[in-house]
XYZ file of C-alpha atoms in Angstrom:
695
model
C -1.141 -16.007 71.686
C -3.169 -13.046 70.811
C -1.396 -10.806 68.416
C 0.490 -8.132 70.093
C -0.536 -5.413 67.690
C -4.132 -5.677 68.935
C -4.765 -2.490 70.687
C -5.636 -1.819 74.325
C -6.830 1.045 76.250
C -3.944 3.231 76.906
C -3.596 3.159 80.823
C -3.268 6.867 81.180
C -6.246 7.675 78.857
C -8.636 8.558 81.289
C -6.292 10.910 83.587
C -4.829 12.589 80.655
C -8.232 13.349 78.852
C -9.831 14.461 81.780
C -7.086 17.007 82.814
C -6.451 15.319 85.900
C -2.754 14.782 84.943
C -0.464 17.219 86.998
C 2.293 18.739 84.734
C 5.447 20.559 86.019
C 4.003 23.855 86.269
C 1.018 22.285 88.518
C 3.640 20.929 91.137
C 4.282 23.067 94.206
C 6.321 22.516 97.435
C 6.378 24.732 100.352
C 8.264 27.592 100.530
C 9.224 27.314 96.860
C 11.032 30.297 95.280
C 10.524 31.388 91.763
C 13.468 32.042 89.200
C 13.452 34.393 86.143
C 16.338 34.650 83.735
C 18.241 37.933 83.068
C 18.968 37.844 79.236
C 20.859 39.722 76.627
C 19.232 42.599 74.449
C 22.042 41.881 71.895
C 22.732 39.175 69.381
C 26.364 39.692 70.039
C 28.132 41.873 72.338
C 30.890 42.281 74.944
C 29.750 42.773 78.631
C 31.557 45.539 79.706
C 30.054 45.710 83.263
C 27.101 44.491 85.254
C 25.665 46.081 88.417
C 22.854 44.120 90.295
C 20.298 45.766 92.394
C 19.973 45.784 96.226
C 17.933 42.633 96.811
C 15.159 42.505 99.596
C 15.652 39.844 102.105
C 14.874 36.432 100.743
C 15.855 37.388 97.234
C 18.991 36.196 95.415
C 20.889 36.611 92.212
C 22.832 33.726 90.693
C 25.335 33.825 87.928
C 28.513 32.332 86.374
C 30.565 33.054 89.769
C 28.444 30.566 91.777
C 29.395 27.550 89.337
C 31.538 25.138 91.196
C 32.357 23.232 88.031
C 32.760 24.156 84.599
C 30.418 26.697 82.977
C 29.398 24.365 79.856
C 26.455 22.353 79.376
C 27.764 18.687 79.089
C 26.774 17.495 75.360
C 29.554 16.870 72.922
C 31.302 20.017 72.465
C 32.154 22.299 75.574
C 31.042 25.566 73.810
C 27.584 26.553 75.143
C 27.790 28.339 78.357
C 25.206 27.894 81.419
C 25.583 31.607 82.010
C 27.350 34.170 79.897
C 30.286 35.516 81.265
C 31.890 38.321 79.300
C 30.214 37.804 75.984
C 27.007 37.047 74.674
C 26.384 35.438 71.359
C 22.821 35.520 70.690
C 19.646 37.468 71.616
C 18.281 36.673 75.011
C 21.205 34.395 75.959
C 21.028 33.952 79.772
C 23.154 35.905 82.046
C 21.907 35.239 85.435
C 18.787 34.150 87.596
C 16.957 36.282 89.987
C 15.383 34.390 92.517
C 12.967 35.011 95.296
C 9.240 34.347 96.713
C 7.185 36.734 94.769
C 7.179 36.571 91.037
C 6.250 40.293 90.631
C 9.057 41.362 92.569
C 11.618 38.880 90.946
C 10.602 40.377 87.491
C 10.848 43.938 88.761
C 14.347 43.079 90.150
C 15.269 41.558 86.561
C 14.270 45.017 84.904
C 16.762 46.733 87.444
C 19.888 44.710 86.652
C 22.220 46.825 84.678
C 24.589 45.284 82.200
C 26.916 47.670 79.964
C 27.361 46.180 76.554
C 29.421 46.924 73.714
C 27.800 45.530 70.600
C 29.762 43.683 68.218
C 29.058 42.917 64.612
C 26.768 39.609 64.533
C 26.986 36.879 61.732
C 23.659 35.784 60.165
C 24.726 34.153 56.938
C 26.173 30.834 56.328
C 29.649 31.793 56.285
C 31.481 30.499 59.453
C 31.712 26.787 59.407
C 32.397 25.054 62.966
C 31.867 21.314 61.693
C 32.620 19.996 58.356
C 31.947 16.573 57.077
C 32.715 14.663 53.961
C 32.267 11.065 52.592
C 31.904 9.349 49.205
C 30.890 6.177 47.617
C 31.739 4.713 44.606
C 33.750 6.690 41.996
C 32.087 10.097 41.468
C 34.793 11.505 39.079
C 34.170 8.377 36.861
C 30.538 9.143 37.088
C 30.889 12.633 36.035
C 33.065 12.022 33.153
C 30.492 9.322 31.828
C 27.580 11.412 31.886
C 26.048 13.200 29.379
C 24.356 15.845 31.374
C 24.714 17.603 34.735
C 21.613 18.858 36.541
C 21.915 20.985 39.635
C 19.162 22.465 41.860
C 19.334 24.159 45.250
C 16.647 23.845 48.122
C 15.958 25.541 51.340
C 14.212 24.739 54.650
C 13.283 26.809 57.361
C 13.271 26.839 61.101
C 10.566 24.774 62.599
C 9.166 25.184 66.385
C 8.632 22.052 68.330
C 5.581 23.847 69.924
C 5.016 21.192 72.646
C 1.813 21.858 74.426
C 3.589 22.422 77.843
C 6.831 24.962 77.834
C 10.004 23.950 79.244
C 10.197 23.942 82.825
C 11.648 22.507 86.018
C 11.601 22.693 89.704
C 14.109 21.480 92.133
C 15.071 21.065 95.874
C 17.840 20.188 98.095
C 16.955 16.978 100.235
C 18.876 14.377 102.178
C 22.272 15.571 100.854
C 20.953 15.845 97.113
C 20.022 18.169 94.687
C 17.066 16.868 93.229
C 15.409 18.085 89.936
C 12.015 17.335 88.580
C 11.380 18.264 84.974
C 9.541 17.823 81.823
C 12.195 16.055 80.080
C 13.272 13.270 77.528
C 16.465 12.235 79.080
C 17.018 11.901 82.776
C 20.679 10.939 82.460
C 21.404 13.600 79.945
C 20.165 15.958 82.611
C 21.907 14.323 85.561
C 25.315 14.101 83.903
C 25.269 17.893 83.033
C 24.501 18.746 86.523
C 27.196 16.476 87.942
C 29.563 18.269 85.420
C 28.412 21.935 86.381
C 28.486 21.191 90.157
C 31.670 19.220 90.055
C 30.250 16.608 92.367
C 29.735 12.959 92.978
C 27.454 10.830 91.097
C 25.088 10.617 94.296
C 24.506 14.201 94.849
C 22.275 14.650 91.843
C 18.892 13.112 91.543
C 16.756 13.499 88.445
C 12.870 12.695 88.385
C 10.906 13.018 85.285
C 7.568 14.601 85.451
C 4.836 13.894 82.918
C 5.609 15.291 79.502
C 3.239 17.542 77.763
C 5.104 16.958 74.476
C 8.611 17.225 73.476
C 9.597 16.238 69.784
C 13.027 16.317 70.558
C 12.749 20.105 71.934
C 13.243 18.466 75.561
C 16.288 16.366 74.627
C 19.473 18.738 75.169
C 17.725 22.196 76.328
C 16.410 20.837 79.818
C 20.001 20.567 80.601
C 20.709 24.099 80.183
C 17.688 24.944 82.706
C 18.697 22.051 85.061
C 22.127 23.378 85.548
C 20.987 27.061 86.176
C 18.459 25.647 88.686
C 21.096 23.279 90.107
C 23.488 25.906 90.631
C 21.063 27.846 92.681
C 19.769 25.118 94.724
C 23.273 23.964 95.707
C 23.891 27.323 97.055
C 20.456 28.322 98.532
C 19.369 24.738 99.617
C 15.734 26.101 99.041
C 13.190 24.645 96.555
C 13.120 26.708 93.362
C 11.183 26.578 90.323
C 12.112 27.857 86.777
C 9.092 27.677 84.407
C 9.176 29.390 80.839
C 6.039 31.234 79.625
C 5.299 30.199 75.872
C 6.786 33.666 74.469
C 10.103 33.180 76.504
C 10.153 29.558 75.443
C 9.721 30.338 71.457
C 12.274 33.058 71.860
C 15.171 31.163 73.488
C 14.770 27.458 72.826
C 16.372 25.024 70.284
C 14.446 24.602 66.953
C 14.760 22.636 63.634
C 17.731 23.811 61.918
C 17.286 25.764 58.653
C 19.197 24.472 55.916
C 20.470 25.047 52.232
C 21.165 22.147 50.229
C 22.585 21.916 46.629
C 22.205 18.640 44.597
C 23.953 17.643 41.551
C 22.854 14.693 39.520
C 25.254 13.118 36.783
C 22.759 11.778 34.167
C 23.372 9.368 31.588
C 20.773 7.678 29.100
C 17.786 8.931 31.166
C 19.289 7.872 34.530
C 21.175 9.148 37.480
C 24.780 7.448 37.348
C 26.119 9.602 40.220
C 25.161 12.498 42.689
C 26.774 15.358 44.498
C 25.236 16.771 47.450
C 26.448 19.960 49.447
C 24.516 20.538 52.806
C 24.558 23.388 55.032
C 22.803 23.827 58.136
C 22.378 26.721 60.863
C 23.613 25.652 64.042
C 22.776 29.089 65.892
C 25.230 30.641 68.440
C 26.578 27.326 70.019
C 27.225 23.748 68.404
C 25.132 21.450 71.007
C 23.929 18.722 68.909
C 24.209 20.265 65.512
C 27.045 18.054 64.463
C 24.863 14.866 65.059
C 21.964 16.526 63.370
C 24.007 17.372 60.179
C 25.630 13.603 60.059
C 22.085 12.002 60.115
C 21.116 14.704 57.321
C 24.185 13.483 55.215
C 23.466 9.900 55.905
C 19.996 10.491 54.475
C 21.249 11.943 51.127
C 19.766 9.244 49.024
C 16.557 8.838 50.822
C 14.914 5.844 49.806
C 16.971 5.415 46.934
C 20.236 3.616 45.666
C 22.635 5.684 43.708
C 26.234 3.745 43.187
C 28.431 7.217 43.032
C 28.209 9.857 45.672
C 30.274 12.961 46.869
C 28.702 14.196 50.213
C 29.769 17.227 52.020
C 28.093 19.221 54.941
C 28.911 22.048 57.087
C 27.421 23.484 60.299
C 27.376 26.977 60.519
C 27.669 29.153 63.442
C 25.429 32.431 63.373
C 24.350 34.870 66.305
C 20.990 33.457 66.622
C 19.344 31.277 69.100
C 20.930 27.471 69.139
C 19.316 24.898 67.085
C 18.824 21.303 68.269
C 17.106 18.195 68.437
C 13.700 17.760 66.747
C 11.923 14.853 65.473
C 13.535 13.384 62.371
C 17.060 15.181 63.297
C 18.299 16.267 60.098
C 16.452 13.906 57.840
C 13.361 15.948 57.179
C 15.427 18.597 55.579
C 17.472 16.194 53.406
C 14.405 14.246 52.553
C 12.810 17.333 51.209
C 15.552 18.248 49.164
C 15.975 14.527 47.699
C 12.333 13.868 47.033
C 12.078 17.230 44.949
C 15.305 16.744 43.329
C 14.281 13.239 41.896
C 11.077 14.420 40.619
C 12.746 17.440 39.294
C 15.309 15.537 37.465
C 12.979 13.196 36.075
C 10.963 16.250 34.662
C 14.223 17.631 33.311
C 15.270 14.112 31.291
C 11.483 13.752 30.042
C 10.622 10.560 32.036
C 7.740 9.819 34.714
C 9.067 10.663 37.980
C 7.340 7.249 39.240
C 9.483 5.353 36.908
C 12.786 7.122 38.037
C 12.023 6.343 41.415
C 11.254 2.727 40.842
C 14.716 2.725 38.859
C 16.617 3.763 42.023
C 14.385 2.295 44.735
C 16.825 0.515 47.206
C 16.609 -3.277 47.374
C 17.587 -5.790 49.921
C 21.445 -6.211 49.876
C 21.960 -2.831 47.932
C 24.682 -0.739 49.679
C 23.219 2.372 51.504
C 24.971 6.058 50.958
C 27.789 5.222 53.470
C 28.580 1.498 51.997
C 26.660 -0.501 54.460
C 23.917 -2.898 53.745
C 20.426 -3.093 53.621
C 20.285 -6.434 55.393
C 16.454 -6.762 55.823
C 13.637 -7.301 53.301
C 12.506 -4.098 51.801
C 8.583 -4.381 51.298
C 8.446 -0.827 49.241
C 6.929 -2.554 45.973
C 4.008 -4.172 47.888
C 3.553 -0.746 49.813
C 3.570 1.225 46.676
C 0.962 -1.329 44.966
C -1.198 -0.728 47.981
C -1.095 3.256 48.167
C -1.352 3.689 44.477
C -4.398 1.450 44.571
C -5.979 3.165 47.484
C -5.161 6.798 46.315
C -5.711 6.393 42.634
C -2.765 8.468 42.380
C -1.431 7.717 38.635
C -4.689 8.645 37.117
C -5.123 11.917 39.320
C -1.244 13.223 38.762
C -1.852 12.955 34.848
C -5.155 14.679 35.190
C -3.945 17.375 37.418
C -1.003 17.923 35.045
C -2.920 19.270 32.246
C -6.027 20.607 34.198
C -6.488 24.160 35.210
C -8.314 23.232 38.204
C -5.358 24.374 40.879
C -5.614 20.978 42.377
C -2.841 18.480 42.770
C -1.472 15.146 44.100
C 1.953 14.258 45.255
C 4.061 11.512 46.623
C 7.088 11.059 48.728
C 9.138 7.797 49.456
C 11.091 7.870 52.458
C 13.274 5.754 55.094
C 14.435 6.313 58.481
C 17.484 4.844 60.324
C 16.420 3.344 63.539
C 18.177 3.946 66.716
C 21.535 5.845 67.147
C 23.980 6.231 64.239
C 26.373 3.896 63.709
C 28.049 2.381 66.918
C 26.453 5.180 69.380
C 24.393 2.440 71.070
C 27.374 0.292 71.911
C 30.052 3.166 72.631
C 28.086 5.902 74.125
C 25.020 4.856 75.384
C 25.504 1.288 76.709
C 21.881 0.738 77.618
C 20.906 -1.174 80.838
C 17.329 -2.473 81.742
C 15.905 -4.304 84.749
C 12.905 -6.196 85.748
C 12.414 -6.216 89.478
C 9.591 -8.960 90.702
C 8.096 -8.909 94.542
C 6.641 -11.734 96.482
C 3.306 -10.514 95.061
C 4.464 -11.536 91.659
C 4.166 -7.769 90.603
C 6.915 -6.976 88.157
C 8.432 -3.178 87.802
C 10.054 -2.078 84.815
C 13.157 -0.253 85.469
C 14.087 2.229 82.778
C 14.857 5.706 81.886
C 12.744 5.780 78.865
C 9.986 8.630 79.231
C 6.649 8.277 78.597
C 5.955 10.123 75.212
C 5.754 9.063 71.480
C 4.890 5.259 71.592
C 3.319 5.816 75.035
C 5.902 3.324 77.148
C 3.408 3.622 80.133
C 1.164 1.494 78.159
C 3.299 -0.377 75.340
C 6.213 -1.338 77.699
C 3.816 -2.827 80.311
C 1.863 -4.630 77.382
C 5.090 -6.009 76.158
C 6.207 -7.337 79.501
C 2.702 -8.707 80.472
C 2.415 -10.544 77.241
C 5.876 -12.185 77.510
C 5.091 -13.149 81.086
C 1.440 -13.868 80.553
C 0.366 -12.155 83.587
C -2.485 -9.322 83.723
C -1.123 -5.750 82.679
C -2.174 -4.710 86.261
C 0.614 -6.805 87.583
C 3.114 -4.785 85.559
C 4.477 -1.386 86.890
C 6.187 1.556 85.147
C 6.880 4.675 87.152
C 8.186 7.820 85.865
C 12.086 7.510 85.661
C 13.850 8.575 88.832
C 17.780 8.307 88.495
C 17.872 7.005 92.220
C 16.194 3.950 91.157
C 16.473 3.155 87.453
C 19.541 2.294 85.457
C 20.783 4.349 82.360
C 18.926 2.798 79.366
C 19.775 5.825 77.245
C 17.862 8.703 76.172
C 14.086 8.923 74.846
C 15.201 9.945 71.517
C 15.901 8.587 67.719
C 12.917 6.210 67.634
C 14.905 3.924 69.707
C 12.455 3.453 72.866
C 10.883 0.417 71.717
C 13.376 -1.122 69.160
C 16.435 -0.838 71.649
C 15.158 -0.435 75.055
C 11.802 -2.607 74.552
C 14.017 -5.193 72.883
C 16.080 -5.529 76.141
C 13.200 -5.282 78.223
C 11.787 -8.340 76.359
C 14.965 -10.375 76.703
C 14.844 -9.433 80.371
C 11.150 -10.603 80.573
C 11.699 -13.930 78.654
C 14.761 -14.487 81.135
C 12.422 -13.689 84.106
C 10.118 -16.136 82.750
C 12.106 -18.912 82.157
C 13.347 -18.350 85.863
C 9.865 -17.769 87.266
C 9.460 -18.633 90.691
C 5.820 -17.801 92.190
C 5.747 -15.563 95.165
C 9.619 -15.152 95.239
C 11.333 -11.801 94.744
C 13.296 -12.085 91.469
C 15.494 -9.704 89.497
C 16.895 -9.813 85.943
C 19.202 -7.086 84.190
C 19.875 -6.925 80.537
C 22.839 -4.789 78.777
C 22.832 -3.869 74.972
C 24.939 -5.754 72.906
C 25.645 -4.287 69.466
C 24.844 -6.838 66.640
C 28.360 -8.069 65.367
C 27.515 -6.994 61.608
C 27.249 -3.461 62.494
C 30.763 -1.999 61.787
C 30.940 1.928 61.655
C 33.662 4.422 61.195
C 32.883 7.615 62.406
C 35.911 9.393 60.990
C 35.051 8.259 57.525
C 31.159 7.579 57.499
C 31.653 4.086 56.360
C 29.642 1.149 57.029
C 26.220 0.382 58.652
C 24.934 3.716 59.894
C 21.936 2.088 61.553
C 21.017 -1.508 62.393
C 17.741 -1.196 60.910
C 15.381 0.884 58.710
C 11.827 1.843 58.785
C 10.084 2.664 55.457
C 7.125 4.793 54.115
C 5.105 6.449 51.397
C 2.871 9.389 51.823
C 0.394 10.696 49.150
C -1.231 14.384 49.621
C -4.015 15.858 47.665
C -4.379 19.470 47.886
C -6.496 22.455 46.172
C -5.089 26.022 45.817
C -7.235 28.709 45.931
C -6.865 30.708 42.802
C -7.552 34.210 44.128
C -5.640 34.029 47.614
C -3.247 31.100 46.767
C -4.014 29.498 50.153
C -3.615 25.745 50.253
C -6.197 23.028 51.483
C -4.915 19.685 52.127
C -7.839 17.695 51.002
C -7.137 14.056 51.578
C -4.120 12.013 52.615
C -2.822 8.215 51.928
C -0.021 7.099 54.004
C 1.536 3.592 54.450
C 4.246 2.559 56.903
C 6.750 -0.471 57.594
C 7.698 -0.225 61.109
C 8.552 -3.910 61.475
C 5.554 -4.673 63.871
C 3.082 -2.366 65.853
C 3.373 -3.207 69.699
C -0.003 -1.402 69.690
C -1.630 -0.652 66.368
C -3.932 2.447 67.592
C -0.778 4.000 69.079
C 1.300 3.722 66.361
C -1.732 5.008 63.885
C -2.160 8.042 66.579
C 1.686 8.810 66.202
C 0.973 8.723 62.279
C -1.799 11.394 62.360
C 0.241 13.488 64.714
C 3.306 12.951 62.696
C 1.841 13.742 59.273
C 0.264 16.765 60.707
C 3.523 18.007 61.851
C 5.280 17.135 58.393
C 2.425 18.827 56.631
C 2.699 22.107 58.749
C 6.414 22.098 58.006
C 5.655 21.821 54.223
C 2.939 24.333 53.754
C 2.323 26.319 56.835
C 4.821 26.578 59.618
C 6.893 29.942 58.876
C 9.471 31.068 61.455
C 12.316 33.667 60.800
C 14.519 35.936 62.750
C 15.278 39.575 62.282
C 18.708 40.755 63.443
C 19.088 37.543 65.308
C 15.331 38.022 66.957
C 12.802 35.250 66.429
C 9.802 36.929 64.804
C 7.264 34.418 65.836
C 6.860 34.053 69.323
C 3.222 32.559 70.082
C 0.508 30.350 68.570
C -1.115 33.602 67.017
C 1.856 34.577 64.813
C 3.359 30.862 64.297
C 0.731 28.883 62.482
C 0.354 25.240 62.698
C -2.182 22.971 61.339
C -5.363 22.539 63.527
C -8.278 20.500 63.421
C -9.841 22.551 60.559
C -6.728 21.848 58.561
C -6.714 18.249 59.109
C -7.441 16.096 56.061
C -9.235 12.870 55.493
C -6.444 10.389 56.460
C -5.768 6.873 55.601
C -3.027 5.239 57.391
C -1.944 1.755 56.545
C 0.745 -0.340 58.475
C 2.389 -3.368 56.801
C 4.289 -6.023 59.032
C 7.737 -6.587 58.107
C 9.321 -7.920 61.468
C 12.919 -6.937 62.337
C 14.638 -10.204 63.921
C 15.997 -8.105 66.754
C 12.979 -5.805 67.486
C 10.611 -6.747 70.288
C 8.144 -8.873 68.538
C 9.858 -7.461 65.297
C 9.221 -3.884 66.262
C 11.554 -1.015 64.464
C 11.262 2.839 64.881
C 8.212 4.523 64.386
C 7.746 8.072 65.723
C 10.074 10.044 63.385
C 9.064 8.123 60.078
C 5.766 9.451 60.188
C 6.848 13.186 59.813
C 9.736 13.027 57.443
C 7.693 12.437 54.272
C 5.121 15.243 54.932
C 6.707 18.241 53.644
C 7.815 16.792 49.961
C 4.495 15.312 49.448
C 2.208 18.293 50.283
C 5.203 20.360 48.105
C 4.977 18.022 45.179
C 0.994 18.201 45.305
C 1.100 22.184 45.256
C 3.590 21.833 42.557
C 1.338 19.497 40.494
C -1.575 21.868 41.225
C 0.059 25.161 40.123
C 2.542 23.965 37.466
C 5.553 25.616 39.040
C 8.857 24.246 40.227
C 9.089 24.480 44.241
C 12.576 24.794 45.833
C 11.829 25.834 49.397
C 9.309 25.225 52.225
C 7.179 26.278 53.750
C 5.048 26.826 50.533
C 2.902 29.789 51.826
C 0.384 31.769 49.614
C 3.379 34.366 49.474
C 5.603 32.092 48.109
C 3.034 30.889 45.624
C 2.320 34.453 44.436
C 6.066 34.687 44.077
C 6.123 31.931 41.545
C 2.954 32.889 39.704
C 4.078 36.301 39.299
C 1.795 37.965 36.673
C -0.412 34.879 36.208
């Protein structure tokens, strides 16, 4: 059999590269109305009264009074209203929709909505904890007592904007007794369930169809449910087609972002070794909790990174502030934590006078070691072989010593990392309960019925390739259409690097079952349900057990030059190596590696986003700077096979892994160049100037 990793041309390569693919704002329905959101001008205020303008014929205003069900987005906590009622908790919080056929008239009507507010005192600091978690491992008190030195350092990470190419948007219509929504989304069933809740309706009343997604990176995980609920309330009432499409500035002002974080790590050191560690993690959830509790939990679980530390005390809080709610973003809490732990290991090594590479090797996790939550690393860990390869290719050891004593303002940095694959703990078994189906017609064409969205690993290509390979039929005989909840079962959301490992694993099992029962020119159907591996035991209350069924691993090495006059950073070259189990298509994974790395590097040294009095200050791609082609270094990406027994052909998670190590690697490279300790990102020229002071 041909190696599954051997690349094929992406099935949508031509239509996407030619610009022929229609995205959500390209779709049109005859008679479609346009909606625009009435938003709060205050970060926190009481709504005293509201007065709507007289509306021309064919124009409407929809607000909380039109909601048949509960006025909350169905996520985990019921705290995030679809429309504000009597109080607003963040700047530009939605209050109502103005809807009509002419966009200019709609915009003018929005300006004439009169709402009287009584401003309240907003909170922007990390003071109001709304979620608190704690767990420990080993005996931290004993480690503390036996240590001969304590080292404490605090780190800070900022907002990061997903900056998907295509802003958020959705259209909808009423047809055949159904409210149908079409959107640029990651999770069709998240949207459907949220809409059912707000309309208080039967399951069959709501249909969700996925449009081609122009980038997401987590930003289209939970936020589209808010747009969908607003639009669904309007369509339910008016029974007319309506679009709600954001412009870039509105999108950047109001959509979820990566949580800013403050992390303090404390190492208990004995005989030049870390014998215990305390982690205190705080993340800014914004005005509503949303997914922040889950983001925090993943950050805490990643508190030891790629290392084994026997005694731990881990604490974390989600703080509510009167700022835009933060949410899912590629890596989901891990990038913040991995930046902190990678910098800390390096800084502790420097403090106690040993080579950081040696300290890393002393603590590198090995197969059968206990994880931070007392689970077990069950599968082989091939980081030593990966390290040998990356050291050889990058000449890291010689370069780091040279730059340490050089005044060249050049540096090299290295990060080691892991990423848990799939949902945390028992999430797949207790919450998601994924189902996939394969359907074969009499022409022997096989349709893949899943809710997974084509993004990241490009399921339109990889899932078809997987099925075609197992069934030994041409890929043209395998059909994958955009998910439509009228036809596909709930295989779960397109998140957490689970699509190929979990959904692909079920699809592979269904394909093998179909192959065994294959009857030419006969309609056949197979269904597979997720079954949790019996060895996965997880206690959500105590954070104890196996947080993930498998882990992907990686090492990044980044080399930089810093301008001595302007302190601008140039990333010169990069070497990256990953264990993603087995690539279902090598070129697609390498493409993810290129993109993930640039996003990780940008997070580390370039992408600066702040708020002032709750108002995001960076609202377009002119003032929010991300790496472009001219900032892209020479990249050397390597994949090493380490098949996971339960993944299709051994595949594990890949999408998030390629981002999470970028920030610490570039920050350590800059630290190596300027010979100053770095404790926060992004490492901008202004921050370097502060560090250099009068030098």
